[in-house]
PDB file of C-alpha atoms in Angstrom:
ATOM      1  CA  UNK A   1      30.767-166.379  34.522  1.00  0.00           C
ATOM      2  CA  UNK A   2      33.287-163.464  34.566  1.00  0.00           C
ATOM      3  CA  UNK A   3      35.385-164.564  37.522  1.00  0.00           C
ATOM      4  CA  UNK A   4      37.719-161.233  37.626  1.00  0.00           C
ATOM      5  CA  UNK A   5      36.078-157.991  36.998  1.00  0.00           C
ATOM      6  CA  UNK A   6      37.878-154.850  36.619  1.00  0.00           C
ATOM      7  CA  UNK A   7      36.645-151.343  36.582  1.00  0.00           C
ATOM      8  CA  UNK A   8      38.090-147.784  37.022  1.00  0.00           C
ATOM      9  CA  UNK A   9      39.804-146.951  33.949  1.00  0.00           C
ATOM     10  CA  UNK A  10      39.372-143.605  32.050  1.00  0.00           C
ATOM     11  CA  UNK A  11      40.884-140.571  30.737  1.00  0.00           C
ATOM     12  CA  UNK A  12      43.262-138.656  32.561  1.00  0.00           C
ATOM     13  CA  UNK A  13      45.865-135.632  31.602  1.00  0.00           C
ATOM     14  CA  UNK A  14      50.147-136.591  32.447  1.00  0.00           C
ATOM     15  CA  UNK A  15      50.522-136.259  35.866  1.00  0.00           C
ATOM     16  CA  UNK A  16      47.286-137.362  37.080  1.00  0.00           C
ATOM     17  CA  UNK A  17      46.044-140.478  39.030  1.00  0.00           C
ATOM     18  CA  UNK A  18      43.430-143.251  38.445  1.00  0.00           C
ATOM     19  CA  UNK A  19      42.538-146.566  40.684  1.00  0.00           C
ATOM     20  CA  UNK A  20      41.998-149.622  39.192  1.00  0.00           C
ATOM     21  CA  UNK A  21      39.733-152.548  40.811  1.00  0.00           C
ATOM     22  CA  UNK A  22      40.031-156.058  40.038  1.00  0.00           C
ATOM     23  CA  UNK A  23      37.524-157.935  42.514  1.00  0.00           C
ATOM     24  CA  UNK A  24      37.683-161.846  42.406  1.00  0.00           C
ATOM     25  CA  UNK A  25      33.866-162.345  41.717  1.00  0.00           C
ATOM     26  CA  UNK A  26      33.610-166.082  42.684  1.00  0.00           C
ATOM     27  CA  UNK A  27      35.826-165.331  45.559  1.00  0.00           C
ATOM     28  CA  UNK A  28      38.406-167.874  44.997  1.00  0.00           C
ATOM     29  CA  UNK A  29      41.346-166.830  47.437  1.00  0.00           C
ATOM     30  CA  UNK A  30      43.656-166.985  44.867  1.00  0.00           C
ATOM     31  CA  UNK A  31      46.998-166.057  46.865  1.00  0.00           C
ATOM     32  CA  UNK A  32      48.713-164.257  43.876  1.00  0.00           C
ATOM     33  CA  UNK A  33      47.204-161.483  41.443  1.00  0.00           C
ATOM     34  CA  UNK A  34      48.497-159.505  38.843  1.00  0.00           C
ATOM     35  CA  UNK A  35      48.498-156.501  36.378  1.00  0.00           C
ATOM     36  CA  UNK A  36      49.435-156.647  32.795  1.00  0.00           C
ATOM     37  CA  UNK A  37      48.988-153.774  30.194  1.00  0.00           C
ATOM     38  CA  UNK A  38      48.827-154.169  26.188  1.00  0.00           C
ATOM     39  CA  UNK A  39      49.475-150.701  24.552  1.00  0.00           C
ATOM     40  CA  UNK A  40      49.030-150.411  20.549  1.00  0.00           C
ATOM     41  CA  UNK A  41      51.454-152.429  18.939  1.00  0.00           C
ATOM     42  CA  UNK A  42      53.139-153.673  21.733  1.00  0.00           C
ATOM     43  CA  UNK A  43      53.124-156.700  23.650  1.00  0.00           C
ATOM     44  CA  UNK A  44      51.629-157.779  26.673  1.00  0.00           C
ATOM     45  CA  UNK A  45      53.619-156.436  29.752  1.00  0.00           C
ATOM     46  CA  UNK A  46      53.218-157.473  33.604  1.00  0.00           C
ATOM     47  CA  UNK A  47      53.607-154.993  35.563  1.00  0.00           C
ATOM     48  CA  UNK A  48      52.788-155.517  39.296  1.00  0.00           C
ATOM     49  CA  UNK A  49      52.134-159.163  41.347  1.00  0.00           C
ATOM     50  CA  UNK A  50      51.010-159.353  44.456  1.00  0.00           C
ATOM     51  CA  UNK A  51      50.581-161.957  46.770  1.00  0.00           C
ATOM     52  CA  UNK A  52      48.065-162.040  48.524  1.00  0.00           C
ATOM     53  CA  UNK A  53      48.030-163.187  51.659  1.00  0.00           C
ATOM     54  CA  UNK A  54      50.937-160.724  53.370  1.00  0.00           C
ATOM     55  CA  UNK A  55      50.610-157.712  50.622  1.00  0.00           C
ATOM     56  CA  UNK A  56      54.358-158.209  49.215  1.00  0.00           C
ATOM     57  CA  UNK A  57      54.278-156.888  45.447  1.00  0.00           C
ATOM     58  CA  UNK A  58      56.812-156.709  43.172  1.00  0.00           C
ATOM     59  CA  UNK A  59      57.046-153.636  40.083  1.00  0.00           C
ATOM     60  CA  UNK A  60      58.617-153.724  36.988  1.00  0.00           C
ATOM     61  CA  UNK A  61      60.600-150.970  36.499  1.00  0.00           C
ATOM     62  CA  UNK A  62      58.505-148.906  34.294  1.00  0.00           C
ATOM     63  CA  UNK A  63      56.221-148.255  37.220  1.00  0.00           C
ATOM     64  CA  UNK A  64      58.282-148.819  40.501  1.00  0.00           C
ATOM     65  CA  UNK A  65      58.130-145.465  42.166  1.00  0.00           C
ATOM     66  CA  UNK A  66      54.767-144.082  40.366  1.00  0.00           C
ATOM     67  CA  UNK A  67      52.415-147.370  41.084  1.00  0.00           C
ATOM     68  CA  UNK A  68      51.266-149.256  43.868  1.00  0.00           C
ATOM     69  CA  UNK A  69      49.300-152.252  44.556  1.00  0.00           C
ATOM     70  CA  UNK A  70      47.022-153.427  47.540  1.00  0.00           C
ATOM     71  CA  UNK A  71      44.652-156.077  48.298  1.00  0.00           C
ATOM     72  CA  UNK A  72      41.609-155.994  50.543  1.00  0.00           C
ATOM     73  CA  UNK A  73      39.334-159.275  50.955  1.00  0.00           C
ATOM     74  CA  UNK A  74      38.366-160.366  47.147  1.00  0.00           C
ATOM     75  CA  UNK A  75      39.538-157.172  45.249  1.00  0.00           C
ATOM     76  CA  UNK A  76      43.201-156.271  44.287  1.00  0.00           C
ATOM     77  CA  UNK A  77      43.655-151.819  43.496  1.00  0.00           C
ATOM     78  CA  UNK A  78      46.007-150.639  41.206  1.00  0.00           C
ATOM     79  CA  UNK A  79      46.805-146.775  42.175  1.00  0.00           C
ATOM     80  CA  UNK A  80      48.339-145.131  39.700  1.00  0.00           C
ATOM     81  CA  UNK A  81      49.908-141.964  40.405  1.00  0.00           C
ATOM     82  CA  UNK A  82      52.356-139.139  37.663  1.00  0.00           C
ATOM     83  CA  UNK A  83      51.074-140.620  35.196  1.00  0.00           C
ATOM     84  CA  UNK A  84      52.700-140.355  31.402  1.00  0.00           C
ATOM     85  CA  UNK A  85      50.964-141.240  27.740  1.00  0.00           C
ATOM     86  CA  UNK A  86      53.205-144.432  27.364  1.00  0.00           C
ATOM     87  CA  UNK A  87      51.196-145.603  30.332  1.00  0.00           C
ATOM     88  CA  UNK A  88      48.299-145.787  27.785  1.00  0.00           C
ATOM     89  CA  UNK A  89      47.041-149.412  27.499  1.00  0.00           C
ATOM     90  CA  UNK A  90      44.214-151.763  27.969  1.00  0.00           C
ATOM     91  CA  UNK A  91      45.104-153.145  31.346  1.00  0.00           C
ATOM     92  CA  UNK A  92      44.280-156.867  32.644  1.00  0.00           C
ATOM     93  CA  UNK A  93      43.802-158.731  35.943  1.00  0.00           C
ATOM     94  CA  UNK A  94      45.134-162.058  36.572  1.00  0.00           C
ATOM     95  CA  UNK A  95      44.989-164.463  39.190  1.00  0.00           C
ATOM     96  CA  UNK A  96      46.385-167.711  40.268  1.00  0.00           C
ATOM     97  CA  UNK A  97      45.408-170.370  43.125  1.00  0.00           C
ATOM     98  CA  UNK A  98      49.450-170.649  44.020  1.00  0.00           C
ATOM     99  CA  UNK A  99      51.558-167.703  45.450  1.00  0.00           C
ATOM    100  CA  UNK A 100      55.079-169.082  44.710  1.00  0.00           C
ATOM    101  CA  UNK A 101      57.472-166.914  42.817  1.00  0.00           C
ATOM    102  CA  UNK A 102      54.316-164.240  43.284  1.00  0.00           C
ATOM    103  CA  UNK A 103      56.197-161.286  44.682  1.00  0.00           C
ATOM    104  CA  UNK A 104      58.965-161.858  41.964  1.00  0.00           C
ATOM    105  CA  UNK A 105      59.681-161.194  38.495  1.00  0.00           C
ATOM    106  CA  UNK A 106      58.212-164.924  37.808  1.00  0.00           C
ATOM    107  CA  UNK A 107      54.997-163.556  38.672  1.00  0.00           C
ATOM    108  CA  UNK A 108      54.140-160.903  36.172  1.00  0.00           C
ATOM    109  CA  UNK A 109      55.136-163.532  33.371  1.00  0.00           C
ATOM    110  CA  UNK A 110      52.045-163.919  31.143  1.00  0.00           C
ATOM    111  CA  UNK A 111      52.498-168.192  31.006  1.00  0.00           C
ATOM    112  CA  UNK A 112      51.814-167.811  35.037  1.00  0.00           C
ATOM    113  CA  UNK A 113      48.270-167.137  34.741  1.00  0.00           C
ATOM    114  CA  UNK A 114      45.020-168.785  33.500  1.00  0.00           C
ATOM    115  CA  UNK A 115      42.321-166.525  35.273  1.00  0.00           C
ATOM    116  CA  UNK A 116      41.827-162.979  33.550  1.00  0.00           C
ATOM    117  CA  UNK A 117      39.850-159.934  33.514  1.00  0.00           C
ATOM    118  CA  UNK A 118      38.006-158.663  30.667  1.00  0.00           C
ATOM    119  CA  UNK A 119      40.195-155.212  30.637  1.00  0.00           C
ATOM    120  CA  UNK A 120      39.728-151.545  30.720  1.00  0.00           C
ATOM    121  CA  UNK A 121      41.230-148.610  29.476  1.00  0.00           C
ATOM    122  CA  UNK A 122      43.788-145.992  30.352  1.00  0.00           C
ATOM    123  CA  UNK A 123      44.517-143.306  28.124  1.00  0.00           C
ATOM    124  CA  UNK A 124      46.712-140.378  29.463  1.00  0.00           C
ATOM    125  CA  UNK A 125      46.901-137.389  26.880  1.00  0.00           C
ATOM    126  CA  UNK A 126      49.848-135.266  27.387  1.00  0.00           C
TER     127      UNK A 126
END
């Protein structure tokens, strides 16, 4: 059973916006969730965490200012506003049962996480 499920991705020009889903299908309550992206070639990268249970997020820096996280019941949204073609990647859902460190760098490390999403893509043409 796929216990994250993501949808929402697609094709976009620069400066557009898409919203990502990731709904927690067996309804765990895991208290932190994140996004990751793999682009071509490079390696994975977490982006946002969020915990859960107050809505405190932390961003990397390659998104702070352009993306923004939220969580309502089971499903975390990723809304992703300007975006640019480097922000093209396959882009995954985690979750974890524990929220410590989750609002933190420590939680968009990849070894944090054992629950993922399937994927979907974003491709921004410029």
């Amino acid at each position: 059973q796929v216990q994250l499920v993501e949808s929402g991705g697609g094709s976009v020009q620069a400066g557009g916006s898409l919203r990502l889903s990731c709904e927690d299908s067996t309804k765990a309550d895991y208290r932190c969730m994140a996004w990751f992206r793999e682009a071509p070639g490079k390696e994975l990268e977490g982006i946002i965490s969020i915990l859960t249970t107050d809505g405190s997020a932390y961003y990397a820096d390659s998104v702070k200012g352009r993306f923004s996280a939220s969580h309502v019941q089971n499903t975390v949204f990723l809304q992703m506003n300007s975006l640019k073609p480097e922000d093209s990647a396959v882009y995954y859902c985690a979750a974890r049962l524990s929220g410590t460190f989750c609002a933190s760098e420590e939680g968009t490390r990849v070894g944090q996480y054992k629950i993922w999403g399937q994927g979907t893509q974003v491709t921004v043409s410029s």
